[in-house]
CSV table of N, CA and C in Angstrom, one decimal:
chain,number,residue,atom,x,y,z
H,1,UNK,N,-13.7,-189.5,124.5
H,1,UNK,CA,-13.6,-189.4,123.8
H,1,UNK,C,-13.9,-190.7,122.4
H,2,UNK,N,-14.0,-191.5,121.9
H,2,UNK,CA,-14.2,-193.0,121.8
H,2,UNK,C,-13.5,-193.4,121.1
H,3,UNK,N,-11.9,-194.5,120.9
H,3,UNK,CA,-10.9,-194.5,120.8
H,3,UNK,C,-11.4,-196.5,120.5
H,4,UNK,N,-10.9,-196.9,119.2
H,4,UNK,CA,-10.4,-198.1,118.6
H,4,UNK,C,-9.0,-198.3,118.7
H,5,UNK,N,-9.0,-199.6,119.2
H,5,UNK,CA,-7.5,-200.0,119.1
H,5,UNK,C,-7.6,-201.0,118.3
H,6,UNK,N,-7.1,-201.4,117.2
H,6,UNK,CA,-7.1,-201.4,116.3
H,6,UNK,C,-5.7,-202.7,115.5
H,7,UNK,N,-5.7,-204.0,116.0
H,7,UNK,CA,-4.7,-204.2,115.4
H,7,UNK,C,-4.8,-205.6,115.1
H,8,UNK,N,-3.2,-206.1,115.2
H,8,UNK,CA,-2.8,-208.0,114.9
H,8,UNK,C,-1.4,-208.4,115.2
H,9,UNK,N,-1.9,-209.3,115.4
H,9,UNK,CA,-0.6,-210.4,116.5
H,9,UNK,C,-0.6,-211.2,116.5
H,10,UNK,N,0.6,-212.0,116.0
H,10,UNK,CA,1.0,-213.0,115.8
H,10,UNK,C,2.0,-213.8,116.6
H,11,UNK,N,2.6,-213.4,117.7
H,11,UNK,CA,3.1,-213.8,118.1
H,11,UNK,C,2.8,-213.2,119.5
H,12,UNK,N,1.8,-212.3,120.1
H,12,UNK,CA,1.1,-211.4,121.0
H,12,UNK,C,1.8,-210.3,121.6
H,13,UNK,N,2.7,-209.6,121.2
H,13,UNK,CA,3.7,-209.0,121.7
H,13,UNK,C,2.6,-207.8,120.7
H,14,UNK,N,2.8,-207.7,119.9
H,14,UNK,CA,0.9,-206.1,119.0
H,14,UNK,C,0.4,-206.5,120.7
H,15,UNK,N,-0.3,-207.8,121.1
H,15,UNK,CA,-1.8,-208.2,121.1
H,15,UNK,C,-1.6,-207.7,122.9
H,16,UNK,N,-0.3,-207.9,123.2
H,16,UNK,CA,-0.2,-206.9,124.3
H,16,UNK,C,0.0,-205.6,125.0
H,17,UNK,N,0.7,-205.1,123.8
H,17,UNK,CA,0.8,-203.2,123.9
H,17,UNK,C,-1.1,-202.9,124.1
H,18,UNK,N,-1.5,-203.1,122.8
H,18,UNK,CA,-2.6,-203.0,123.0
H,18,UNK,C,-3.8,-203.4,124.0
H,19,UNK,N,-3.7,-203.9,124.7
H,19,UNK,CA,-3.8,-204.5,125.7
H,19,UNK,C,-4.0,-203.3,126.6
H,20,UNK,N,-2.6,-203.2,126.6
H,20,UNK,CA,-2.5,-202.1,127.1
H,20,UNK,C,-3.1,-200.5,127.0
H,21,UNK,N,-2.1,-200.5,125.6
H,21,UNK,CA,-3.1,-199.1,125.7
H,21,UNK,C,-4.9,-199.0,126.0
H,22,UNK,N,-5.2,-199.8,126.2
H,22,UNK,CA,-6.6,-200.1,126.7
H,22,UNK,C,-7.2,-199.6,127.9
H,23,UNK,N,-6.0,-200.7,128.8
H,23,UNK,CA,-6.1,-200.2,130.0
H,23,UNK,C,-6.3,-198.7,130.3
H,24,UNK,N,-5.3,-198.4,129.2
H,24,UNK,CA,-4.8,-197.0,129.6
H,24,UNK,C,-5.5,-195.5,129.4
H,25,UNK,N,-7.0,-196.4,128.1
H,25,UNK,CA,-7.3,-195.0,127.3
H,25,UNK,C,-8.7,-194.9,127.6
H,26,UNK,N,-9.4,-194.1,128.8
H,26,UNK,CA,-10.6,-194.4,128.5
H,26,UNK,C,-11.8,-194.3,127.3
H,27,UNK,N,-12.7,-194.9,127.9
H,27,UNK,CA,-13.7,-195.0,126.0
H,27,UNK,C,-13.1,-195.6,125.2
H,28,UNK,N,-12.6,-196.3,125.0
H,28,UNK,CA,-11.3,-197.2,124.2
H,28,UNK,C,-12.4,-198.7,123.7
H,29,UNK,N,-11.9,-199.5,123.1
H,29,UNK,CA,-12.4,-200.7,122.5
H,29,UNK,C,-11.3,-201.1,121.4
H,30,UNK,N,-10.9,-202.9,122.2
H,30,UNK,CA,-9.8,-203.6,120.9
H,30,UNK,C,-10.6,-204.2,120.1
H,31,UNK,N,-10.3,-204.2,119.1
H,31,UNK,CA,-10.6,-205.4,117.4
H,31,UNK,C,-9.1,-205.8,116.7
H,32,UNK,N,-9.4,-207.2,117.3
H,32,UNK,CA,-8.1,-207.9,117.5
H,32,UNK,C,-9.0,-208.1,115.4
H,33,UNK,N,-7.8,-207.9,114.7
H,33,UNK,CA,-8.7,-208.3,113.2
H,33,UNK,C,-8.2,-209.7,113.1
H,34,UNK,N,-7.4,-210.8,114.0
H,34,UNK,CA,-7.6,-212.0,113.2
H,34,UNK,C,-9.1,-212.6,114.2
H,35,UNK,N,-10.3,-211.9,114.7
H,35,UNK,CA,-11.4,-212.5,114.6
H,35,UNK,C,-12.4,-211.0,115.2
H,36,UNK,N,-11.8,-210.0,114.5
H,36,UNK,CA,-12.6,-209.1,114.5
H,36,UNK,C,-13.2,-207.8,113.5
H,37,UNK,N,-14.3,-207.1,113.1
H,37,UNK,CA,-13.8,-205.9,112.7
H,37,UNK,C,-14.1,-205.2,113.2
H,38,UNK,N,-14.0,-203.7,112.2
H,38,UNK,CA,-14.7,-202.6,113.6
H,38,UNK,C,-14.6,-201.6,112.2
H,39,UNK,N,-15.5,-201.2,112.4
H,39,UNK,CA,-16.5,-199.4,111.7
H,39,UNK,C,-15.8,-198.1,112.1
H,40,UNK,N,-14.7,-198.0,112.0
H,40,UNK,CA,-14.2,-196.6,112.3
H,40,UNK,C,-14.8,-195.4,112.3
H,41,UNK,N,-16.1,-195.5,111.7
H,41,UNK,CA,-17.0,-194.3,111.6
H,41,UNK,C,-17.3,-194.1,113.2
H,42,UNK,N,-17.7,-195.1,113.9
H,42,UNK,CA,-18.0,-195.2,115.3
H,42,UNK,C,-17.1,-194.4,116.3
H,43,UNK,N,-15.9,-193.9,115.8
H,43,UNK,CA,-15.0,-193.7,116.7
H,43,UNK,C,-14.5,-192.4,116.4
H,44,UNK,N,-14.3,-191.3,117.3
H,44,UNK,CA,-13.5,-190.2,117.4
H,44,UNK,C,-11.7,-191.0,117.3
H,45,UNK,N,-11.4,-191.7,117.7
H,45,UNK,CA,-9.5,-191.2,118.2
H,45,UNK,C,-9.3,-192.8,116.7
H,46,UNK,N,-8.7,-193.3,116.3
H,46,UNK,CA,-8.4,-194.7,115.5
H,46,UNK,C,-6.5,-194.9,116.6
H,47,UNK,N,-6.6,-195.9,116.8
H,47,UNK,CA,-5.1,-196.4,116.9
H,47,UNK,C,-5.1,-197.8,116.2
H,48,UNK,N,-4.1,-197.7,115.3
H,48,UNK,CA,-3.6,-198.8,114.6
H,48,UNK,C,-2.0,-199.2,114.8
H,49,UNK,N,-2.0,-200.9,115.0
H,49,UNK,CA,-1.0,-201.2,114.8
H,49,UNK,C,-0.5,-202.6,115.2
H,50,UNK,N,0.6,-203.2,114.8
H,50,UNK,CA,0.9,-204.3,114.8
H,50,UNK,C,2.3,-204.8,114.3
H,51,UNK,N,2.6,-205.9,115.0
H,51,UNK,CA,4.0,-206.4,114.9
H,51,UNK,C,4.9,-205.9,113.1
H,52,UNK,N,6.3,-206.3,113.6
H,52,UNK,CA,6.9,-206.1,112.4
H,52,UNK,C,7.8,-207.2,111.4
H,53,UNK,N,7.4,-207.7,110.7
H,53,UNK,CA,8.8,-209.1,109.8
H,53,UNK,C,9.0,-208.5,108.9
H,54,UNK,N,9.8,-209.1,108.9
H,54,UNK,CA,11.0,-208.5,107.2
H,54,UNK,C,10.3,-207.8,106.9
H,55,UNK,N,10.2,-206.6,108.2
H,55,UNK,CA,10.2,-204.9,107.5
H,55,UNK,C,8.7,-204.4,107.1
H,56,UNK,N,8.1,-205.2,107.4
H,56,UNK,CA,6.5,-205.0,107.1
H,56,UNK,C,4.9,-205.6,108.3
H,57,UNK,N,4.2,-204.9,107.9
H,57,UNK,CA,3.3,-204.9,108.8
H,57,UNK,C,2.6,-206.1,108.6
H,58,UNK,N,1.2,-207.0,109.7
H,58,UNK,CA,0.2,-207.5,108.4
H,58,UNK,C,0.0,-207.3,107.9
H,59,UNK,N,-0.3,-208.9,107.3
H,59,UNK,CA,-1.6,-207.9,105.8
H,59,UNK,C,-2.4,-207.5,105.8
H,60,UNK,N,-3.0,-208.2,107.4
H,60,UNK,CA,-4.4,-207.9,107.8
H,60,UNK,C,-5.1,-206.7,108.3
H,61,UNK,N,-3.4,-206.1,108.6
H,61,UNK,CA,-3.5,-204.8,109.2
H,61,UNK,C,-3.4,-203.9,107.6
H,62,UNK,N,-3.1,-204.2,106.9
H,62,UNK,CA,-1.9,-203.1,105.9
H,62,UNK,C,-3.6,-203.5,105.0
H,63,UNK,N,-4.4,-204.1,104.9
H,63,UNK,CA,-5.7,-204.5,104.7
H,63,UNK,C,-7.1,-204.1,105.1
H,64,UNK,N,-7.1,-204.1,106.3
H,64,UNK,CA,-7.7,-202.7,107.1
H,64,UNK,C,-7.3,-201.4,107.0
H,65,UNK,N,-6.5,-200.9,106.5
H,65,UNK,CA,-5.8,-200.0,106.5
H,65,UNK,C,-6.1,-198.9,104.9
H,66,UNK,N,-6.3,-200.2,104.1
H,66,UNK,CA,-6.6,-199.9,103.2
H,66,UNK,C,-7.8,-199.6,102.2
H,67,UNK,N,-8.7,-200.6,103.3
H,67,UNK,CA,-10.4,-200.1,103.4
H,67,UNK,C,-10.6,-199.1,103.8
H,68,UNK,N,-10.4,-198.6,104.8
H,68,UNK,CA,-10.3,-197.8,105.1
H,68,UNK,C,-10.3,-196.5,106.2
H,69,UNK,N,-9.5,-196.8,104.9
H,69,UNK,CA,-8.1,-195.4,105.1
H,69,UNK,C,-9.2,-194.0,104.8
H,70,UNK,N,-10.1,-193.8,104.4
H,70,UNK,CA,-10.7,-192.2,103.9
H,70,UNK,C,-11.2,-191.9,105.2
H,71,UNK,N,-12.1,-193.3,105.9
H,71,UNK,CA,-13.1,-193.4,107.3
H,71,UNK,C,-11.7,-192.7,108.0
H,72,UNK,N,-10.4,-193.3,108.3
H,72,UNK,CA,-9.7,-193.2,108.9
H,72,UNK,C,-9.1,-191.8,109.2
H,73,UNK,N,-9.0,-191.5,108.0
H,73,UNK,CA,-8.0,-189.9,107.9
H,73,UNK,C,-9.1,-188.7,108.5
H,74,UNK,N,-10.0,-188.9,109.0
H,74,UNK,CA,-11.2,-188.0,109.6
H,74,UNK,C,-11.4,-187.9,111.0
H,75,UNK,N,-10.2,-188.9,111.6
H,75,UNK,CA,-10.4,-189.2,112.7
H,75,UNK,C,-8.7,-188.7,113.1
H,76,UNK,N,-8.9,-188.9,114.8
H,76,UNK,CA,-7.5,-188.4,115.3
H,76,UNK,C,-6.9,-189.9,115.0
H,77,UNK,N,-5.8,-190.5,115.0
H,77,UNK,CA,-4.5,-191.5,114.4
H,77,UNK,C,-3.7,-191.8,115.1
H,78,UNK,N,-3.4,-192.9,115.6
H,78,UNK,CA,-2.3,-193.3,116.7
H,78,UNK,C,-1.8,-194.2,115.3
H,79,UNK,N,-0.5,-193.9,115.6
H,79,UNK,CA,0.5,-195.4,114.9
H,79,UNK,C,0.6,-196.6,115.5
H,80,UNK,N,0.9,-197.7,115.4
H,80,UNK,CA,2.4,-198.3,116.7
H,80,UNK,C,2.8,-200.0,115.7
H,81,UNK,N,3.8,-199.8,115.9
H,81,UNK,CA,5.0,-201.0,115.9
H,81,UNK,C,5.2,-201.8,117.2
H,82,UNK,N,5.8,-203.2,116.6
H,82,UNK,CA,6.2,-203.5,117.6
H,82,UNK,C,7.2,-204.3,117.1
H,83,UNK,N,8.8,-204.1,117.4
H,83,UNK,CA,10.0,-204.9,116.3
H,83,UNK,C,10.7,-204.2,117.6
H,84,UNK,N,11.9,-205.8,117.2
H,84,UNK,CA,12.9,-205.4,118.5
H,84,UNK,C,14.0,-204.4,118.3
H,85,UNK,N,14.3,-203.6,116.7
H,85,UNK,CA,14.7,-202.6,116.9
H,85,UNK,C,14.8,-201.8,116.7
H,86,UNK,N,14.5,-201.1,118.0
H,86,UNK,CA,13.6,-199.2,118.1
H,86,UNK,C,14.7,-198.6,117.5
H,87,UNK,N,15.7,-198.7,117.2
H,87,UNK,CA,16.2,-197.5,115.8
H,87,UNK,C,15.0,-197.4,114.5
H,88,UNK,N,14.4,-198.6,113.9
H,88,UNK,CA,13.6,-198.3,113.0
H,88,UNK,C,12.3,-198.0,113.5
H,89,UNK,N,12.3,-197.9,114.2
H,89,UNK,CA,10.5,-198.1,114.3
H,89,UNK,C,10.1,-196.5,113.2
H,90,UNK,N,9.9,-195.6,113.8
H,90,UNK,CA,9.9,-194.3,112.6
H,90,UNK,C,9.3,-194.9,111.4
H,91,UNK,N,10.9,-195.4,110.6
H,91,UNK,CA,11.8,-196.0,109.5
H,91,UNK,C,10.0,-196.8,109.3
H,92,UNK,N,9.9,-197.3,109.7
H,92,UNK,CA,8.9,-199.0,109.6
H,92,UNK,C,7.6,-198.2,109.5
H,93,UNK,N,7.5,-197.5,110.4
H,93,UNK,CA,5.8,-196.2,110.3
H,93,UNK,C,5.9,-195.7,109.1
H,94,UNK,N,6.3,-194.9,108.5
H,94,UNK,CA,6.6,-193.6,107.7
H,94,UNK,C,6.3,-195.4,106.6
H,95,UNK,N,7.2,-196.5,106.2
H,95,UNK,CA,7.5,-197.1,105.2
H,95,UNK,C,5.8,-198.0,104.8
H,96,UNK,N,5.2,-198.0,106.0
H,96,UNK,CA,4.3,-199.7,105.9
H,96,UNK,C,2.7,-198.7,105.8
H,97,UNK,N,2.8,-197.1,106.7
H,97,UNK,CA,1.4,-196.6,106.7
H,97,UNK,C,1.1,-195.5,105.6
H,98,UNK,N,0.0,-195.4,104.9
H,98,UNK,CA,0.0,-194.3,104.0
H,98,UNK,C,0.3,-192.9,104.0
H,99,UNK,N,1.4,-192.3,103.7
H,99,UNK,CA,1.8,-191.1,104.0
H,99,UNK,C,1.0,-190.1,104.7
H,100,UNK,N,-0.2,-190.2,104.4
H,100,UNK,CA,-0.9,-189.0,105.1
H,100,UNK,C,-1.7,-189.4,106.6
H,101,UNK,N,-2.2,-190.7,106.5
H,101,UNK,CA,-2.0,-191.5,108.7
H,101,UNK,C,-0.3,-191.0,108.8
H,102,UNK,N,0.8,-191.3,108.7
H,102,UNK,CA,2.2,-191.2,109.2
H,102,UNK,C,1.6,-188.7,109.8
H,103,UNK,N,1.6,-188.6,108.6
H,103,UNK,CA,1.4,-186.7,109.2
H,103,UNK,C,1.0,-187.0,109.8
H,104,UNK,N,-0.9,-187.0,110.1
H,104,UNK,CA,-1.4,-186.3,110.7
H,104,UNK,C,-1.4,-187.5,112.1
H,105,UNK,N,-0.5,-188.4,112.4
H,105,UNK,CA,-0.8,-188.9,113.9
H,105,UNK,C,-0.7,-188.1,114.9
H,106,UNK,N,-1.3,-188.1,115.9
H,106,UNK,CA,-1.2,-187.4,116.5
H,106,UNK,C,-0.4,-188.1,117.3
H,107,UNK,N,0.2,-190.0,117.6
H,107,UNK,CA,1.6,-190.4,118.2
H,107,UNK,C,1.6,-191.3,117.6
H,108,UNK,N,2.9,-191.7,117.4
H,108,UNK,CA,3.8,-192.4,116.2
H,108,UNK,C,4.9,-193.3,117.1
H,109,UNK,N,4.9,-194.1,117.6
H,109,UNK,CA,5.9,-194.9,118.0
H,109,UNK,C,6.1,-196.2,118.3
H,110,UNK,N,7.2,-197.1,118.6
H,110,UNK,CA,7.7,-198.3,118.0
H,110,UNK,C,7.8,-198.8,120.1
H,111,UNK,N,6.9,-199.9,120.8
H,111,UNK,CA,7.2,-200.7,122.3
H,111,UNK,C,8.1,-201.5,121.7
H,112,UNK,N,8.8,-200.8,121.0
H,112,UNK,CA,9.7,-203.1,121.4
H,112,UNK,C,8.8,-203.4,121.0
H,113,UNK,N,9.6,-205.2,121.3
H,113,UNK,CA,8.9,-206.3,121.6
H,113,UNK,C,9.3,-207.7,121.8
H,114,UNK,N,8.8,-208.9,122.0
H,114,UNK,CA,9.2,-209.7,123.4
H,114,UNK,C,9.3,-211.4,122.2
H,115,UNK,N,10.6,-212.1,121.9
H,115,UNK,CA,10.7,-212.9,122.0
H,115,UNK,C,10.6,-214.1,123.1
H,116,UNK,N,9.4,-215.2,122.7
H,116,UNK,CA,9.3,-216.2,123.4
H,116,UNK,C,9.9,-217.5,122.7
H,117,UNK,N,10.9,-218.2,122.7
H,117,UNK,CA,10.8,-219.4,121.2
H,117,UNK,C,9.7,-219.8,121.9
H,118,UNK,N,9.8,-220.2,122.8
H,118,UNK,CA,8.7,-221.3,123.5
H,118,UNK,C,7.6,-221.3,123.2
H,119,UNK,N,6.8,-220.5,122.9
H,119,UNK,CA,5.0,-219.7,122.8
H,119,UNK,C,5.2,-219.2,121.6
H,120,UNK,N,6.1,-220.2,120.6
H,120,UNK,CA,5.9,-220.0,119.0
H,120,UNK,C,5.7,-221.3,117.9
H,121,UNK,N,5.1,-221.2,116.9
H,121,UNK,CA,4.9,-222.8,116.0
H,121,UNK,C,6.2,-222.0,115.2
H,122,UNK,N,6.4,-223.5,114.5
H,122,UNK,CA,7.3,-224.0,113.2
H,122,UNK,C,8.5,-222.6,112.9
H,123,UNK,N,8.1,-221.7,112.0
H,123,UNK,CA,9.5,-221.3,111.4
H,123,UNK,C,9.5,-220.3,112.1
H,124,UNK,N,8.5,-219.6,113.2
H,124,UNK,CA,8.5,-218.7,114.1
H,124,UNK,C,8.8,-219.0,114.9
H,125,UNK,N,9.1,-220.2,115.0
H,125,UNK,CA,10.2,-221.0,116.8
H,125,UNK,C,11.6,-220.7,116.0
H,126,UNK,N,12.0,-221.8,115.2
H,126,UNK,CA,12.8,-222.2,114.7
H,126,UNK,C,14.0,-220.1,114.3
H,127,UNK,N,13.5,-219.1,113.9
H,127,UNK,CA,14.3,-218.0,113.6
H,127,UNK,C,14.3,-217.4,115.3
H,128,UNK,N,13.6,-217.6,115.6
H,128,UNK,CA,13.3,-216.6,116.9
H,128,UNK,C,14.7,-217.8,117.8
H,129,UNK,N,15.2,-218.1,118.2
H,129,UNK,CA,16.0,-219.7,118.4
H,129,UNK,C,17.0,-218.8,118.3
H,130,UNK,N,17.3,-219.3,117.3
H,130,UNK,CA,18.5,-218.4,116.3
H,130,UNK,C,19.2,-217.3,116.7
H,131,UNK,N,18.1,-216.4,116.7
H,131,UNK,CA,17.9,-214.7,116.6
H,131,UNK,C,18.7,-215.4,118.6
H,132,UNK,N,17.8,-215.8,119.6
H,132,UNK,CA,18.3,-214.8,120.5
H,132,UNK,C,19.5,-216.0,121.1
H,133,UNK,N,19.7,-216.8,120.7
H,133,UNK,CA,21.3,-217.7,121.1
H,133,UNK,C,22.3,-216.0,120.5
H,134,UNK,N,22.1,-215.4,119.0
H,134,UNK,CA,22.8,-214.8,118.8
H,134,UNK,C,23.0,-213.6,120.1
H,135,UNK,N,21.8,-212.7,119.9
H,135,UNK,CA,21.7,-211.8,120.7
H,135,UNK,C,21.8,-212.1,122.7
H,136,UNK,N,22.1,-213.3,122.7
H,136,UNK,CA,22.6,-214.0,124.3
H,136,UNK,C,23.9,-214.2,123.9
H,137,UNK,N,24.7,-214.4,122.9
H,137,UNK,CA,26.0,-214.4,122.3
H,137,UNK,C,26.6,-212.8,122.4
H,138,UNK,N,26.5,-212.1,122.1
H,138,UNK,CA,26.5,-211.2,121.6
H,138,UNK,C,26.5,-210.6,123.2
H,139,UNK,N,26.8,-210.5,124.8
H,139,UNK,CA,26.5,-210.2,125.5
H,139,UNK,C,24.4,-209.5,125.8
H,140,UNK,N,23.9,-209.7,125.5
H,140,UNK,CA,22.3,-208.9,124.7
H,140,UNK,C,21.5,-209.9,126.3
H,141,UNK,N,20.1,-208.8,126.6
H,141,UNK,CA,19.4,-209.5,126.6
H,141,UNK,C,17.8,-209.9,126.0
H,142,UNK,N,16.7,-210.3,125.9
H,142,UNK,CA,15.8,-210.6,125.3
H,142,UNK,C,15.2,-209.6,125.1
H,143,UNK,N,14.8,-209.1,123.9
H,143,UNK,CA,13.7,-208.1,123.8
H,143,UNK,C,12.1,-208.0,124.5
H,144,UNK,N,12.2,-206.7,125.3
H,144,UNK,CA,10.7,-206.5,126.0
H,144,UNK,C,10.3,-205.6,124.9
H,145,UNK,N,8.8,-204.8,126.2
H,145,UNK,CA,7.6,-204.5,125.3
H,145,UNK,C,7.8,-202.9,126.8
H,146,UNK,N,8.7,-202.1,126.1
H,146,UNK,CA,8.5,-200.6,126.7
H,146,UNK,C,7.4,-199.9,127.1
H,147,UNK,N,6.6,-200.5,128.0
H,147,UNK,CA,5.8,-200.2,128.7
H,147,UNK,C,5.4,-198.2,129.3
H,148,UNK,N,6.7,-197.6,128.8
H,148,UNK,CA,6.6,-196.1,129.7
H,148,UNK,C,6.5,-195.4,127.9
H,149,UNK,N,6.6,-196.1,126.9
H,149,UNK,CA,6.0,-195.8,125.9
H,149,UNK,C,5.0,-196.0,125.6
H,150,UNK,N,4.3,-197.3,125.4
H,150,UNK,CA,2.9,-197.5,125.6
H,150,UNK,C,2.1,-195.5,126.4
H,151,UNK,N,2.9,-195.6,127.8
H,151,UNK,CA,1.8,-194.8,128.6
H,151,UNK,C,2.0,-193.6,127.8
H,152,UNK,N,3.3,-192.8,127.4
H,152,UNK,CA,3.3,-191.9,127.1
H,152,UNK,C,2.4,-191.5,124.9
H,153,UNK,N,2.6,-192.7,124.9
H,153,UNK,CA,1.3,-192.8,123.7
H,153,UNK,C,-0.6,-193.0,124.3
H,154,UNK,N,-0.4,-193.0,124.9
H,154,UNK,CA,-1.9,-193.8,125.4
H,154,UNK,C,-2.8,-192.2,125.6
H,155,UNK,N,-1.0,-190.8,126.5
H,155,UNK,CA,-1.7,-189.6,127.8
H,155,UNK,C,-2.7,-188.6,126.4
H,156,UNK,N,-1.3,-189.2,124.5
H,156,UNK,CA,-2.1,-188.6,123.8
H,156,UNK,C,-3.1,-188.8,123.3
H,157,UNK,N,-4.0,-189.1,124.0
H,157,UNK,CA,-5.5,-190.1,123.6
H,157,UNK,C,-6.5,-189.4,124.8
H,158,UNK,N,-5.6,-189.5,126.3
H,158,UNK,CA,-7.2,-189.2,126.8
H,158,UNK,C,-7.0,-187.7,127.3
């Protein structure tokens, strides 16, 4: 079965997760909404994902879903988010994707996040530095991507 992995990534976490899915799911193709378009009608499975900022998925991903919702509804659907607060994964998915897609999704999860201020620019870099200082002061470590969650998600499309 052909799988489209459609994502938008601002800081790289969603791109890393999408690439990992691509490696694990045979006959899959990556679509980075920053540079690619995608026709969902050509695929059996559609996986949608992006990072969470201020509780929201990227507008590029939201627009893609809105413009293609009817075609996506006819497919096997997977939904993922990247965020540092893993407790909010499902609520972010429910808040950001149409209810019909959430209900029919055969996989929906969050894969964690990565936060490297040195790889960021502008306001994102400032926010990340502040967040990392708070995390370290509280005895924590930088958020990471959970590859075991990605593998479990991918198995549902193999």
